[in-house]
Protein backbone atom coordinates (compact mmCIF):
# COMPACT_ATOMS: atom_id res chain seq x y z
CA MET A 1 -16.35 -20.99 -25.60
CA ASN A 2 -14.73 -23.04 -28.38
CA PRO A 3 -12.67 -25.95 -26.95
CA PHE A 4 -9.96 -25.43 -29.57
CA ASP A 5 -9.58 -21.81 -28.51
CA MET A 6 -9.24 -22.98 -24.92
CA ILE A 7 -6.42 -25.35 -25.90
CA LYS A 8 -4.63 -22.54 -27.71
CA ASN A 9 -4.95 -20.28 -24.70
CA ILE A 10 -4.26 -22.85 -21.96
CA GLY A 11 -1.43 -20.77 -20.49
CA ASN A 12 -3.69 -17.74 -20.21
CA LEU A 13 -6.46 -19.86 -18.70
CA LYS A 14 -4.04 -21.31 -16.14
CA GLY A 15 -3.05 -17.79 -15.10
CA GLN A 16 -6.68 -16.76 -14.78
CA LEU A 17 -7.45 -19.82 -12.63
CA GLU A 18 -4.50 -19.10 -10.34
CA ASN A 19 -5.68 -15.52 -10.04
CA ALA A 20 -9.21 -16.72 -9.23
CA GLN A 21 -7.91 -19.08 -6.54
CA SER A 22 -5.96 -16.31 -4.86
CA GLN A 23 -9.01 -14.03 -4.97
CA LEU A 24 -11.23 -16.77 -3.52
CA ALA A 25 -8.80 -17.16 -0.63
CA GLU A 26 -9.55 -13.53 0.29
CA VAL A 27 -13.35 -13.83 0.15
CA GLN A 28 -15.18 -13.80 3.47
CA ALA A 29 -18.85 -13.19 4.10
CA SER A 30 -21.17 -13.51 7.06
CA GLY A 31 -24.81 -14.31 7.46
CA SER A 32 -26.96 -13.93 10.51
CA SER A 33 -30.36 -14.95 11.79
CA GLY A 34 -32.64 -14.28 14.71
CA GLY A 35 -31.88 -10.57 14.77
CA ASN A 36 -28.12 -11.25 14.83
CA MET A 37 -28.39 -13.84 17.62
CA VAL A 38 -26.44 -16.26 15.38
CA THR A 39 -23.75 -15.18 12.93
CA VAL A 40 -21.85 -17.53 10.62
CA THR A 41 -18.77 -16.46 8.64
CA LEU A 42 -17.59 -18.46 5.62
CA ASN A 43 -14.56 -18.20 3.37
CA GLY A 44 -14.50 -18.41 -0.42
CA LYS A 45 -14.42 -22.21 -0.23
CA PHE A 46 -17.68 -22.15 1.76
CA GLU A 47 -15.85 -23.37 4.87
CA MET A 48 -17.15 -22.06 8.18
CA ILE A 49 -14.44 -19.95 9.76
CA ASP A 50 -16.46 -18.39 12.59
CA LEU A 51 -19.67 -18.97 14.51
CA VAL A 52 -20.90 -16.37 16.99
CA LEU A 53 -23.82 -17.08 19.33
CA ASP A 54 -25.47 -14.42 21.44
CA PRO A 55 -25.67 -15.94 24.95
CA ILE A 56 -29.37 -15.16 25.04
CA CYS A 57 -30.08 -17.81 22.39
CA VAL A 58 -28.23 -20.59 24.24
CA ASP A 59 -31.09 -22.22 26.12
CA ASN A 60 -30.81 -25.96 26.65
CA ARG A 61 -34.61 -26.14 26.76
CA ASP A 62 -34.90 -24.97 23.14
CA VAL A 63 -32.08 -26.65 21.21
CA PRO A 64 -34.19 -27.07 18.02
CA MET A 65 -34.63 -23.27 17.81
CA LEU A 66 -30.86 -22.77 18.07
CA GLN A 67 -30.27 -25.40 15.40
CA ASP A 68 -32.72 -23.62 13.08
CA LEU A 69 -31.01 -20.28 13.71
CA ILE A 70 -27.58 -21.77 12.90
CA LYS A 71 -28.90 -23.31 9.67
CA ALA A 72 -30.54 -20.04 8.65
CA ALA A 73 -27.37 -18.05 9.38
CA HIS A 74 -25.29 -20.55 7.41
CA HIS A 75 -27.67 -20.29 4.46
CA ALA A 76 -27.45 -16.49 4.55
CA ALA A 77 -23.64 -16.70 4.69
CA VAL A 78 -23.56 -19.03 1.66
CA GLU A 79 -25.65 -16.54 -0.32
CA ASN A 80 -23.34 -13.70 0.73
CA VAL A 81 -20.20 -15.65 -0.25
CA GLN A 82 -21.76 -16.32 -3.67
CA GLU A 83 -22.43 -12.59 -4.05
CA GLU A 84 -18.81 -11.77 -3.11
CA ILE A 85 -17.49 -14.32 -5.59
CA LYS A 86 -19.69 -12.89 -8.34
CA ALA A 87 -18.48 -9.38 -7.52
CA LYS A 88 -14.79 -10.32 -7.51
CA LEU A 89 -14.72 -12.84 -10.34
CA GLY A 90 -17.81 -11.92 -12.36
CA PRO A 91 -16.06 -10.82 -15.54
CA MET A 92 -13.82 -13.88 -15.58
CA LEU A 93 -16.69 -16.28 -14.87
CA SER A 94 -18.96 -14.95 -17.60
CA GLY A 95 -19.82 -17.67 -20.05
CA MET A 96 -18.95 -20.46 -17.61
CA ASN A 97 -21.77 -22.46 -16.09
CA ILE A 98 -20.64 -22.91 -12.49
CA PRO A 99 -23.25 -24.51 -10.21
CA GLY A 100 -24.31 -22.27 -7.33
CA LEU A 101 -23.07 -19.09 -8.99
CA GLY A 102 -25.57 -18.78 -11.81
């Protein structure tokens, strides 16, 4: 995208960015691990908004396993949020090199 064209269309770009922010506020996606023993839900800002643990996986004798399950569920949720963002904002983001959404 030509920088001079961007300057000419700054008002339009501002509107598109505001629209993107409002759409990101609506994005939510979950990821799970361990056969749904751990589920993490993130919003469009990649903030964790929910964590659900099946009581069966809460064993104080195996905390490292639970930690691994939480990390795996979080990773899956991040991937799913990225997919949701691409689906909602894909046409607007085309041509922009945004890390994590390529």
